[in-house]
PDB file of C-alpha atoms in Angstrom:
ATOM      1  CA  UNK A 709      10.500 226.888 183.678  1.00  0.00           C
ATOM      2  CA  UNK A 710      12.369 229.945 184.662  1.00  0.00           C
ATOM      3  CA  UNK A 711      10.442 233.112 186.203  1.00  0.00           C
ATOM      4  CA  UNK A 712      12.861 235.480 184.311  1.00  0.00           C
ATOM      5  CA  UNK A 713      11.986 233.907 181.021  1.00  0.00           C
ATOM      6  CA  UNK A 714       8.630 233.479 181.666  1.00  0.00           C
ATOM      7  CA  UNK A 715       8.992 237.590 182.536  1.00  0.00           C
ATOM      8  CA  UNK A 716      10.269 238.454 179.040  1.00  0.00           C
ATOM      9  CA  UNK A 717       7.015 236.714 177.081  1.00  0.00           C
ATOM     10  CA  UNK A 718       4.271 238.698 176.302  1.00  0.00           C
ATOM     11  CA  UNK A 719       0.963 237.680 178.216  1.00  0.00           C
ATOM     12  CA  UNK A 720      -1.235 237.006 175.627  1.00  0.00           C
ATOM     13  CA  UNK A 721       1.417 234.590 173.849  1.00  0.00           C
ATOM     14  CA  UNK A 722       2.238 232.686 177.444  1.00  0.00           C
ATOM     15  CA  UNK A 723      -1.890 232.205 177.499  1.00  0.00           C
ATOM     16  CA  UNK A 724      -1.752 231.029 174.147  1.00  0.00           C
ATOM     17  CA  UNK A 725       1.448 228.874 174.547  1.00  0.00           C
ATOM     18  CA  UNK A 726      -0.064 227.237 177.640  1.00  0.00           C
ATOM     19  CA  UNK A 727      -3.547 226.673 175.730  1.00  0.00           C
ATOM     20  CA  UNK A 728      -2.372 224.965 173.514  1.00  0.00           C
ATOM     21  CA  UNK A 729      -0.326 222.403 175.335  1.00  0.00           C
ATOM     22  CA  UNK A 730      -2.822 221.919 177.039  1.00  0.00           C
ATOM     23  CA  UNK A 731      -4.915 220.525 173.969  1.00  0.00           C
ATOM     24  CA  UNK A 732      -1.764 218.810 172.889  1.00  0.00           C
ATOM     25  CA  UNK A 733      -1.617 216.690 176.299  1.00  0.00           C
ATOM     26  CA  UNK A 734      -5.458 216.072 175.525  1.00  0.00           C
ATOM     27  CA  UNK A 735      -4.804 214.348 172.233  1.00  0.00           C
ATOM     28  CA  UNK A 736      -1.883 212.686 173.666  1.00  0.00           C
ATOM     29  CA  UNK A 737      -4.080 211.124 175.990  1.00  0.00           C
ATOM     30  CA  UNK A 738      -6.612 210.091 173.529  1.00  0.00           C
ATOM     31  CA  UNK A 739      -4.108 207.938 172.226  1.00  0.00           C
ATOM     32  CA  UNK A 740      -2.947 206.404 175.940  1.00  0.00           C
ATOM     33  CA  UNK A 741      -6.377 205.268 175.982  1.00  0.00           C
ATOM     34  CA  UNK A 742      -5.489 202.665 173.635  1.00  0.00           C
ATOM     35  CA  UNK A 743      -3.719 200.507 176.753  1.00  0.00           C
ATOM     36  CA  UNK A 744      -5.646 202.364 179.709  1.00  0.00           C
ATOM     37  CA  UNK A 745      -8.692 203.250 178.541  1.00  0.00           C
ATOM     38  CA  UNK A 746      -9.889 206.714 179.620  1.00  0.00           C
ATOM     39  CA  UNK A 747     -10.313 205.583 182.889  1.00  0.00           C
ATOM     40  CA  UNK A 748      -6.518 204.431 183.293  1.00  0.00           C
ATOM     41  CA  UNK A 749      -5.017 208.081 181.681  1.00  0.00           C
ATOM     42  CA  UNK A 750      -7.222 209.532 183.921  1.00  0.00           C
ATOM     43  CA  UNK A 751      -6.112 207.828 187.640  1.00  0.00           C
ATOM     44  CA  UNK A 752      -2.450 208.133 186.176  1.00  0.00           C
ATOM     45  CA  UNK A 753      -2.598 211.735 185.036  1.00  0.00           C
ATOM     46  CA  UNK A 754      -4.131 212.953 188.493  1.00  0.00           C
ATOM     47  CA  UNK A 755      -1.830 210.523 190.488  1.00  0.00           C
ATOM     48  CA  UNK A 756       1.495 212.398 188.432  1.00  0.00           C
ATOM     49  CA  UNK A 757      -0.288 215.892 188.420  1.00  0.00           C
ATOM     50  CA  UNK A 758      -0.560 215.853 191.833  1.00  0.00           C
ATOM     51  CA  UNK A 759       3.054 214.658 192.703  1.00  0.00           C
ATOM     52  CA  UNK A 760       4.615 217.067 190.311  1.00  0.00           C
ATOM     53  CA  UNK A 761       2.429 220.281 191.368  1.00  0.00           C
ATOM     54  CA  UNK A 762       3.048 219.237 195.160  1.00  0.00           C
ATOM     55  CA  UNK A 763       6.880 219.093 194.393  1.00  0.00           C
ATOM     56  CA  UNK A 764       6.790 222.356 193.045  1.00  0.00           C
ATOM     57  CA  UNK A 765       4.686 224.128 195.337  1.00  0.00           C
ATOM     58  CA  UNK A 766       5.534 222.617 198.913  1.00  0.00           C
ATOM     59  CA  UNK A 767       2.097 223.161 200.453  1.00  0.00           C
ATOM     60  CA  UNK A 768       1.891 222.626 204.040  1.00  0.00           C
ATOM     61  CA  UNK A 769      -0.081 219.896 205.202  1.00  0.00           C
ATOM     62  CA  UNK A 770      -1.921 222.573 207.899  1.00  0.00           C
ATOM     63  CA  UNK A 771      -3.661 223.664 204.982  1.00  0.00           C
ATOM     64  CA  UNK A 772      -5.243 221.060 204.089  1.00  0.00           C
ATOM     65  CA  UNK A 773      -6.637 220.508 207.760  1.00  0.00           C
ATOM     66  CA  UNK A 774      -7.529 224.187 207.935  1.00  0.00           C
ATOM     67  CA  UNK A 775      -9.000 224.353 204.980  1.00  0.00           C
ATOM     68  CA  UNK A 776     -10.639 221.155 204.144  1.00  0.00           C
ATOM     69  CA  UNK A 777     -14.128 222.054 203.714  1.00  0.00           C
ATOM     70  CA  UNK A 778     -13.454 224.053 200.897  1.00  0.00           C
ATOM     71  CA  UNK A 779     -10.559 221.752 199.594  1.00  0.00           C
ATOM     72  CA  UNK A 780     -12.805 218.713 199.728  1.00  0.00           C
ATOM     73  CA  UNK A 781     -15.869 219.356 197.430  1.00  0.00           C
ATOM     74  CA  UNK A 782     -12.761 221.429 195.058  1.00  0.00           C
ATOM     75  CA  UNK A 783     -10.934 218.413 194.749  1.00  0.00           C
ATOM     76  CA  UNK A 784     -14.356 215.986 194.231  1.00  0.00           C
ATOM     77  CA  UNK A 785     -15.375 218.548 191.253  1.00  0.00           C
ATOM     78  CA  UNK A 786     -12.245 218.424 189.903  1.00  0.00           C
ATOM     79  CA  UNK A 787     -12.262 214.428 189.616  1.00  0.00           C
ATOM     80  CA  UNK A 788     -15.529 214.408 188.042  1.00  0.00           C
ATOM     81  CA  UNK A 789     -14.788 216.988 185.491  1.00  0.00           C
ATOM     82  CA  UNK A 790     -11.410 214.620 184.611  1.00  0.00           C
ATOM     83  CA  UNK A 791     -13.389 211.761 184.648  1.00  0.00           C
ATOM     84  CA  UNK A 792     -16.172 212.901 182.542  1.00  0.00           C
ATOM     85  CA  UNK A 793     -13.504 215.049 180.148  1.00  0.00           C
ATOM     86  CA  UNK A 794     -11.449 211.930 179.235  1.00  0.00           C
ATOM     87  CA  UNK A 795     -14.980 209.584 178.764  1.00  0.00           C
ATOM     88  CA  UNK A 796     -16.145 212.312 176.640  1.00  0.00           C
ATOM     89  CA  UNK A 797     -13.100 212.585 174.478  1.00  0.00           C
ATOM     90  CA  UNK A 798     -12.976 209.160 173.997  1.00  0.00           C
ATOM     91  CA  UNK A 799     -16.040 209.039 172.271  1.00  0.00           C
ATOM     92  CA  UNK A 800     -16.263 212.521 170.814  1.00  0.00           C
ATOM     93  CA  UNK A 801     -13.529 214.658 168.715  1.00  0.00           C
ATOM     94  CA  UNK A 802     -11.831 217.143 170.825  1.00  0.00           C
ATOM     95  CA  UNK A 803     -12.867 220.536 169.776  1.00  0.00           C
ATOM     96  CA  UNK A 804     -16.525 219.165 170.177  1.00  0.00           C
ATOM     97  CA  UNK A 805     -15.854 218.374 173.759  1.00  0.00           C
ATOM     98  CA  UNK A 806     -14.163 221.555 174.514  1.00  0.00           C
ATOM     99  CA  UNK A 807     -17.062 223.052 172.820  1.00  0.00           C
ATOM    100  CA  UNK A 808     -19.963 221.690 174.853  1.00  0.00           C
ATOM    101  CA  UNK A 809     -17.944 222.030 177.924  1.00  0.00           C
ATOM    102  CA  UNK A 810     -18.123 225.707 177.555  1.00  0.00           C
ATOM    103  CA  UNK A 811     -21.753 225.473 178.281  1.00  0.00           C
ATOM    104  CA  UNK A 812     -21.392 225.549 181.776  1.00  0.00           C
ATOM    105  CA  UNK A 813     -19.863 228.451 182.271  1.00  0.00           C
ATOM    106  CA  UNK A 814     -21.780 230.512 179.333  1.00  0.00           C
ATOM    107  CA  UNK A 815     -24.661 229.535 181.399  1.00  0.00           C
ATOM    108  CA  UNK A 816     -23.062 230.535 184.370  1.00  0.00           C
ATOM    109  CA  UNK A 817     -22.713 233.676 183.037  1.00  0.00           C
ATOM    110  CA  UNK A 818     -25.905 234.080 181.959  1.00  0.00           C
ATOM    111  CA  UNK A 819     -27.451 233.698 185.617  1.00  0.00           C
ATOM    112  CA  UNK A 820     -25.440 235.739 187.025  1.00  0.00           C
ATOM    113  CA  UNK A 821     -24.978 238.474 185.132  1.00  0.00           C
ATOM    114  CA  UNK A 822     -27.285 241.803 184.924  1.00  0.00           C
ATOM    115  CA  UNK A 823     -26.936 242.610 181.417  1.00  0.00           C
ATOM    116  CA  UNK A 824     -29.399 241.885 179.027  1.00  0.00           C
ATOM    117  CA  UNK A 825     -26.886 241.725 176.243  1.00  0.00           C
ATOM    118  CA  UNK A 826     -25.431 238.418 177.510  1.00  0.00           C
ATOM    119  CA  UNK A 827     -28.732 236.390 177.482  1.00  0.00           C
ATOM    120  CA  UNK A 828     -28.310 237.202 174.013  1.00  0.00           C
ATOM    121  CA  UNK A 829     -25.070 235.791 173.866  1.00  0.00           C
ATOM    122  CA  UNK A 830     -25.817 232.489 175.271  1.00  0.00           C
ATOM    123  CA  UNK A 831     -28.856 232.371 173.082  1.00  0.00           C
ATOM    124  CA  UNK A 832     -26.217 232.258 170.465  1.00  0.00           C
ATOM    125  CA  UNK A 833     -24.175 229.805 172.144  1.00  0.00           C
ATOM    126  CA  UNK A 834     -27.851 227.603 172.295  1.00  0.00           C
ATOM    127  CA  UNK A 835     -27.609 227.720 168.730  1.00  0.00           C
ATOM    128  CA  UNK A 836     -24.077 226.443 168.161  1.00  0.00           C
ATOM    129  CA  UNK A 837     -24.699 223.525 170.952  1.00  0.00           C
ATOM    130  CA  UNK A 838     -27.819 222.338 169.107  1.00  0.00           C
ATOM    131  CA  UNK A 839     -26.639 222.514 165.566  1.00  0.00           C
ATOM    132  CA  UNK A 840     -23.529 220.749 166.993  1.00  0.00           C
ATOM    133  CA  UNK A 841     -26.026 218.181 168.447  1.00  0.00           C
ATOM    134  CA  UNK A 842     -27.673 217.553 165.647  1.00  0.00           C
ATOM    135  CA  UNK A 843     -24.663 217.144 163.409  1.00  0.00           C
ATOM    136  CA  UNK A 844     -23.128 213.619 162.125  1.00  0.00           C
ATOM    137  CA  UNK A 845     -21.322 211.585 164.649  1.00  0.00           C
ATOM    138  CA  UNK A 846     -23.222 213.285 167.477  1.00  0.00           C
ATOM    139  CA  UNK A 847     -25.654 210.189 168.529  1.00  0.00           C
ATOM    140  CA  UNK A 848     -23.249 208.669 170.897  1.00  0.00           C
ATOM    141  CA  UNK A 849     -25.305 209.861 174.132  1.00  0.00           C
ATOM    142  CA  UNK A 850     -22.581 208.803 176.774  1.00  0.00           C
ATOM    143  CA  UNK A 851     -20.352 210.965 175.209  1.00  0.00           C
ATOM    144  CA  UNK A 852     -22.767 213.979 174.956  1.00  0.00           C
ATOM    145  CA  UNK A 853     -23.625 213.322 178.344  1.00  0.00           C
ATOM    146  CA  UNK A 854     -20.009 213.179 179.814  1.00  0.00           C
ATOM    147  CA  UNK A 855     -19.638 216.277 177.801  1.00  0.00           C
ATOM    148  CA  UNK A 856     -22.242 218.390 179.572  1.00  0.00           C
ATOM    149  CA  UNK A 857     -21.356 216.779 182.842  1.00  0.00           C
ATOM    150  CA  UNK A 858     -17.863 218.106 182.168  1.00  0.00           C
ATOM    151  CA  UNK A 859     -19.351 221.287 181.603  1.00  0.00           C
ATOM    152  CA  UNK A 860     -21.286 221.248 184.621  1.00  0.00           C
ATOM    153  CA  UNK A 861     -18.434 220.160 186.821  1.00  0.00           C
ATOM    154  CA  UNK A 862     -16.081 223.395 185.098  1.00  0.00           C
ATOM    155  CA  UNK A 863     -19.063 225.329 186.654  1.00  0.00           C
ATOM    156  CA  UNK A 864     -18.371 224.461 189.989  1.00  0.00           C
ATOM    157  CA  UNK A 865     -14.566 224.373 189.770  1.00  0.00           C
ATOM    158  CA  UNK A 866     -15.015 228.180 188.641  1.00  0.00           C
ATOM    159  CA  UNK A 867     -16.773 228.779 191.726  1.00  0.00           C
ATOM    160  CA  UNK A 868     -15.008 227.158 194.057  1.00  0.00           C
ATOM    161  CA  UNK A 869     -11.345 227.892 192.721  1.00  0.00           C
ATOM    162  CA  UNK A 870     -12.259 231.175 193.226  1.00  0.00           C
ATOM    163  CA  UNK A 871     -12.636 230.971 196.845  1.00  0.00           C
ATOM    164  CA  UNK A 872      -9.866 228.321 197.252  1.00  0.00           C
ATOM    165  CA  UNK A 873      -7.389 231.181 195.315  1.00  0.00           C
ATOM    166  CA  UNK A 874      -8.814 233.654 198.313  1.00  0.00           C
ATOM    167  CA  UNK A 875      -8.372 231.283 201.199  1.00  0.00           C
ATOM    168  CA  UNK A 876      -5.105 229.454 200.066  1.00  0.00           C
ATOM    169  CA  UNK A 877      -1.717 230.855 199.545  1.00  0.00           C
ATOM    170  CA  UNK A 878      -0.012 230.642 196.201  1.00  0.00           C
ATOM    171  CA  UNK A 879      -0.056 227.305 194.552  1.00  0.00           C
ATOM    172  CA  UNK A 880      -1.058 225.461 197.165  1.00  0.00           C
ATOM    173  CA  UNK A 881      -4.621 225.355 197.028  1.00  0.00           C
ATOM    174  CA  UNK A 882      -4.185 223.746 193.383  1.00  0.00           C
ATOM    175  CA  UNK A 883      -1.779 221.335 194.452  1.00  0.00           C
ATOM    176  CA  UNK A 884      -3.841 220.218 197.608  1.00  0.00           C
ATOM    177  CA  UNK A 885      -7.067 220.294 195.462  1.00  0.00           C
ATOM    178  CA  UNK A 886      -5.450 218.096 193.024  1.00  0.00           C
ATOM    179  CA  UNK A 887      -4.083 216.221 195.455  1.00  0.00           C
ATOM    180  CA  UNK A 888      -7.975 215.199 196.886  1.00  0.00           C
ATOM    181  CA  UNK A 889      -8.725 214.713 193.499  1.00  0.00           C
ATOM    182  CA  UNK A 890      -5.992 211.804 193.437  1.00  0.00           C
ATOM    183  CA  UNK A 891      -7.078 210.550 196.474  1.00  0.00           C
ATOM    184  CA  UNK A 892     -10.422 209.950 196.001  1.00  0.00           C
ATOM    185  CA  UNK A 893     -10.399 208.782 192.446  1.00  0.00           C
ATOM    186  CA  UNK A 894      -8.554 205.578 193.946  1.00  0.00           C
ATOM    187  CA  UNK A 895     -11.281 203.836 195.237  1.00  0.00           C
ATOM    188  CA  UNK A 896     -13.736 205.168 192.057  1.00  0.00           C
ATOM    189  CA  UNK A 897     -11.365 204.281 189.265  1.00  0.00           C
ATOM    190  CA  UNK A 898     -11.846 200.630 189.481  1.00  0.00           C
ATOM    191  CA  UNK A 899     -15.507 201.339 189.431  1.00  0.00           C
ATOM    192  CA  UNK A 900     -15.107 203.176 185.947  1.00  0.00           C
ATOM    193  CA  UNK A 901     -13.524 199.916 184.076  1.00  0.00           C
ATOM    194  CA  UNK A 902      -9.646 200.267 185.357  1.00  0.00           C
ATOM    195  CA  UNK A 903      -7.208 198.219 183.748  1.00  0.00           C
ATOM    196  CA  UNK A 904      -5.046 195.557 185.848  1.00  0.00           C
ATOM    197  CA  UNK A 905      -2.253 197.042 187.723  1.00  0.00           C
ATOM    198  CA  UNK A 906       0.325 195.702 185.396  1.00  0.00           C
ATOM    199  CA  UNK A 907      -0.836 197.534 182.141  1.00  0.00           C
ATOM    200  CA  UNK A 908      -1.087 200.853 184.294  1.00  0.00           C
ATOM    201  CA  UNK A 909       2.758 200.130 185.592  1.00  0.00           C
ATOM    202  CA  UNK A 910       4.290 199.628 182.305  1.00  0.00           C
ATOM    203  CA  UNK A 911       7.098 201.922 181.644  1.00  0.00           C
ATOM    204  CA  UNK A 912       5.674 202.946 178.087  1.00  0.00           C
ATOM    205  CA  UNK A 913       2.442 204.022 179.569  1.00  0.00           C
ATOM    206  CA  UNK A 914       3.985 205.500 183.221  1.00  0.00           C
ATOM    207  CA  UNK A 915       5.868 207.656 180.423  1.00  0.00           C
ATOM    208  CA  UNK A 916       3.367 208.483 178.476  1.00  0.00           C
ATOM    209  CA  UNK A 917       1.059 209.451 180.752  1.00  0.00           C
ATOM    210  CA  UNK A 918       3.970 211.954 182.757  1.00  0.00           C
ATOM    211  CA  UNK A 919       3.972 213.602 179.483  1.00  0.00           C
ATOM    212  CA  UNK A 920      -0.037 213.749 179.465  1.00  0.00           C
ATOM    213  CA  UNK A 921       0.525 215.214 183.017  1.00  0.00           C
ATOM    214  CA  UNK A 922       3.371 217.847 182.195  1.00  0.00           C
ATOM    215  CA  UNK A 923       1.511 218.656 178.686  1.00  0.00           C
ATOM    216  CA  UNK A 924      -2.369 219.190 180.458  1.00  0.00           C
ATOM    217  CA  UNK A 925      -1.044 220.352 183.743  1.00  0.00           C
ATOM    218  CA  UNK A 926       2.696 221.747 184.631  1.00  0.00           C
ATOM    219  CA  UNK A 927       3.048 223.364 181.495  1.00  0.00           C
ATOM    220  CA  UNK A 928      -0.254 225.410 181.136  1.00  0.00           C
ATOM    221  CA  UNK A 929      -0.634 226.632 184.939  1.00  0.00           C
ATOM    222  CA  UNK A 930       2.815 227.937 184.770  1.00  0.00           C
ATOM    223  CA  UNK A 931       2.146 229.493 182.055  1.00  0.00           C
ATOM    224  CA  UNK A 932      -1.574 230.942 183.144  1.00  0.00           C
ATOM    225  CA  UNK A 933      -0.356 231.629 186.312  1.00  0.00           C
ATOM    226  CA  UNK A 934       2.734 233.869 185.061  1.00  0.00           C
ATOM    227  CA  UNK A 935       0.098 235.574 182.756  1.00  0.00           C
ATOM    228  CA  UNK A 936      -2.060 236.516 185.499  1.00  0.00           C
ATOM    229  CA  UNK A 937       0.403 238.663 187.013  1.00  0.00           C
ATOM    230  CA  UNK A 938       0.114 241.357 184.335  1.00  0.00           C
ATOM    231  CA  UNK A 939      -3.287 240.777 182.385  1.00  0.00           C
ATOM    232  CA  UNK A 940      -6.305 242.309 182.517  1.00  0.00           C
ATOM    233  CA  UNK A 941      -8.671 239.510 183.937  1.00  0.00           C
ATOM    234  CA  UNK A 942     -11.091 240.976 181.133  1.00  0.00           C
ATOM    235  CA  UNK A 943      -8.739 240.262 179.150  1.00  0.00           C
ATOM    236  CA  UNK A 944      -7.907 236.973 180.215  1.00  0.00           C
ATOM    237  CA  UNK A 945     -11.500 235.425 179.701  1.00  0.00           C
ATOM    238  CA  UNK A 946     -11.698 236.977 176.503  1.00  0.00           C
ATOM    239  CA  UNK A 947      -8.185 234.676 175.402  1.00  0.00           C
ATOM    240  CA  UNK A 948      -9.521 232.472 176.971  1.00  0.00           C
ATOM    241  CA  UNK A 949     -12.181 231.898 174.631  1.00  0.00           C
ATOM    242  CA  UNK A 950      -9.811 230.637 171.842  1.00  0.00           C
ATOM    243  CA  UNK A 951      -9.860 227.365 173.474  1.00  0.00           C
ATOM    244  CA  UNK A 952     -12.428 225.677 171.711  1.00  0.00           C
ATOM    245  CA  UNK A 953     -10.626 226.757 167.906  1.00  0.00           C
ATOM    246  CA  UNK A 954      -7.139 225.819 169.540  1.00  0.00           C
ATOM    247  CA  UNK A 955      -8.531 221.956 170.322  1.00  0.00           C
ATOM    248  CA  UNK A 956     -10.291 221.147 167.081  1.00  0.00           C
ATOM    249  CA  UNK A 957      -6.953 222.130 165.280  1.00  0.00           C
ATOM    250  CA  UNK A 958      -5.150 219.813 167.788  1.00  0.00           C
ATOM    251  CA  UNK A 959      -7.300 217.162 166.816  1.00  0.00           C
ATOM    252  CA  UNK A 960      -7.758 217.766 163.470  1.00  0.00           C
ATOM    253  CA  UNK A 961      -3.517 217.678 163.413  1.00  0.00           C
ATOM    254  CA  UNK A 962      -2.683 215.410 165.534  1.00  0.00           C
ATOM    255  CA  UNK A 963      -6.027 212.531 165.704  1.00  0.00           C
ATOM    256  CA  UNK A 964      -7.413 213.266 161.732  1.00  0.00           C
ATOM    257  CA  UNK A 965     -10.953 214.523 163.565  1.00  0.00           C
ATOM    258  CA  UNK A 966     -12.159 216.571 160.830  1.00  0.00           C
ATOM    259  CA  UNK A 967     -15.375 218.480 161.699  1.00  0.00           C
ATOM    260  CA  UNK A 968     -17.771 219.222 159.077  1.00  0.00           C
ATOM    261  CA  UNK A 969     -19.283 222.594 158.271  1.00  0.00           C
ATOM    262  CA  UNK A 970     -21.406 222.727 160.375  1.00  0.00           C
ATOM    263  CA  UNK A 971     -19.897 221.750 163.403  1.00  0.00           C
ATOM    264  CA  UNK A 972     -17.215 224.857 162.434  1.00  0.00           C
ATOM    265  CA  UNK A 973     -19.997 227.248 162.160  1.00  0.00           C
ATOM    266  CA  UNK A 974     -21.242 225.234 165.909  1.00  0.00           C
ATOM    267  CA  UNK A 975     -18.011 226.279 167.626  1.00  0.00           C
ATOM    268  CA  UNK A 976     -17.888 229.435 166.169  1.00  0.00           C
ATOM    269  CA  UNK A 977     -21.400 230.750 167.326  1.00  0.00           C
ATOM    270  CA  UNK A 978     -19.696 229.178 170.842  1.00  0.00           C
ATOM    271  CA  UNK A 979     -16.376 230.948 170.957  1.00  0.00           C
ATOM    272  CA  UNK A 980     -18.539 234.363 169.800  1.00  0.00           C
ATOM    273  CA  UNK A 981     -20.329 233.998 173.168  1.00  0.00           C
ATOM    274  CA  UNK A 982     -17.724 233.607 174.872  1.00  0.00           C
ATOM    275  CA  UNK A 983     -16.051 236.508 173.993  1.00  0.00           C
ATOM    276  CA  UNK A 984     -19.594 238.081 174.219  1.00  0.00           C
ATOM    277  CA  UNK A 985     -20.018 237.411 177.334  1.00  0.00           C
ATOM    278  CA  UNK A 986     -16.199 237.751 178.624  1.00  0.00           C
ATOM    279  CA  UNK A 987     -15.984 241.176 177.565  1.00  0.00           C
ATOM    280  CA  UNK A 988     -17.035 244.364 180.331  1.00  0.00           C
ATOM    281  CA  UNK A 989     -17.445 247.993 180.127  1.00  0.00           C
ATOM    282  CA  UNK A 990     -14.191 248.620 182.013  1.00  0.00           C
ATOM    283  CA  UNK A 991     -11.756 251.396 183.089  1.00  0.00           C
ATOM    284  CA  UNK A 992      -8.788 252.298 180.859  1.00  0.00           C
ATOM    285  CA  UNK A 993      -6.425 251.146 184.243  1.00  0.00           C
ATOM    286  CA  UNK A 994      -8.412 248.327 185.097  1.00  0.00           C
ATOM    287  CA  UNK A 995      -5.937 246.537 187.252  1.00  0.00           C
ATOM    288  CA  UNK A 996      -4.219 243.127 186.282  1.00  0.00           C
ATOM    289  CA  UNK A 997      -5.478 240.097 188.125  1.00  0.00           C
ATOM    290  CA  UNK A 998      -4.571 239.246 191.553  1.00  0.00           C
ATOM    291  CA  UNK A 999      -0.438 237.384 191.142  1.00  0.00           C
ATOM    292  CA  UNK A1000      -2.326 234.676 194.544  1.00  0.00           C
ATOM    293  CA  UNK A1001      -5.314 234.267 192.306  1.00  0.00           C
ATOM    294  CA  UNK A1002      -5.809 230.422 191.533  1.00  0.00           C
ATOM    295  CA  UNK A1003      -6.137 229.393 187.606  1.00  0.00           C
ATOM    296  CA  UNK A1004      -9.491 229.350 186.363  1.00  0.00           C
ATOM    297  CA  UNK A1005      -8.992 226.641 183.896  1.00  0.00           C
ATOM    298  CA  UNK A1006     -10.568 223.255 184.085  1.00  0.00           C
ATOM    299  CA  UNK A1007      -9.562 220.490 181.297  1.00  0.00           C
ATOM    300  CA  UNK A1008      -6.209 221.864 181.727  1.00  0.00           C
ATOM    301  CA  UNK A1009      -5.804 220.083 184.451  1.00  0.00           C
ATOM    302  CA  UNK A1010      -9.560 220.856 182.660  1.00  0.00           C
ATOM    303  CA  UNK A1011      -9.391 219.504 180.735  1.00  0.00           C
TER     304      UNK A1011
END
């Protein structure tokens, strides 16, 4: 992917653009779970993601040894919230996963911030997450509960890629943090019902699940990270927010998972607290985000 060209996009569009491939790779790997399972896509696609993003990036190793109490419990959050995200989805349809993942960080948002107004906001969001619970299809509890975890885990991969964007150069805290990820969901994958070796190492599914990696991962930080350089990060969350809409499309399109009415009107009352919540009283030159700051997205690489 070429800076210059990546230079000539608008912002918003390169957000958008890298949104939604990141929803396509998620339905793509819905359908590798058919010969992995979701345990299989998700060793392979943090295995490739990791290779590919430390091709790209070169991070030293020193980093890692300088940095490793941060990089650690980074990396550990970000296998769970793969884990949980791929378990989730293969129970539940997409946008609804997206959906209740957001509840992490609207509740996030709601301890932290000072305003009154965004209580009110994730009040709203309350709503949408239990008329969404209540709705048809939603009394699979392993999936609800690998939904929320995944929420929970986007929480504290907020948190902590902040700091890891501070402390690490460039794209190397990503790439090492993935990296851990890969490392340490080894010894847990066969834990989580792997497949044998020989179904994992098929040339059909290696393929597959590079595309998975390039669609959920390559693609979308590239993308983010070029955005960064010149958006708002007001802005930015309040894009951002789209993501929920953007997935039940995908799925809709590409899997046939229709969601009723109600779950709609569910995922609407989320994505309206998002943007709630995501927007700030700012100045007319607020500054575009930091060009070292690390991606904020989860089952992008969040998802």
């Amino acid at each position: 992917m070429r800076p210059y060209a990546l230079g000539a996009a608008p912002a918003p569009l390169l957000l958008l653009t890298g949104m939604v491939s990141l929803q396509f790779g998620s339905a793509f790997a819905k359908r590798l779970f058919e010969e992995t399972g979701p345990t299989g896509a998700t060793l392979l696609r943090l295995l490739i993601a990791a290779a590919l993003l430390c091709l790209l990036s070169r991070p030293a190793p020193r980093l890692l040894r300088v940095h490793w109490r941060l990089l650690l419990p980074y990396g550990a959050v970000f296998a769970v919230m793969q884990f949980a995200f791929y378990e989730a989805t293969s129970r539940l349809p997409l946008g609804v996963v997206v959906t209740l993942e957001f509840s992490g960080p609207l509740l996030l948002a709601a301890v932290t911030s000072r305003r009154a107004l965004d209580r009110l906001w994730v009040a709203v969001a309350a709503v949408g997450l239990l008329v969404l619970g209540g709705t048809r299809g939603m009394d699979d509890p392993v999936g609800l509960a690998a939904s929320l975890l995944t929420g929970a885990a986007l929480t504290g991969y907020i948190l902590l890629g902040a700091r890891v964007g501070r402390a690490v150069p460039g794209g190397s805290g990503l790439a090492l943090g993935l990296t851990v990820a890969a490392v340490l969901a080894l010894p847990t994958a066969p834990a989580l019902g792997l497949p044998s070796p020989g179904v994992l190492l098929e040339p059909g599914v290696l393929g597959a699940a590079l595309a998975v990696a390039v669609l959920t991962t390559v693609v979308p930080f590239s993308l983010e990270f070029a955005a960064l350089r010149r958006l708002p990060p007001r802005v930015f969350a309040v894009l951002s927010t789209v993501e929920p809409v953007i997935a039940a499309l995908v799925g809709l399109a590409l899997l046939g998972e229709r969601l009723s009415p109600a779950q709609w009107a569910a995922v609407l009352c989320v994505v309206t607290a998002a943007v709630g919540t995501a927007r700030r009283p700012t100045a007319p030159d607020e500054p575009p985000a930091p060009s070292d700051r690390s991606p904020s997205r989860k089952n992008g690489v969040h998802t």
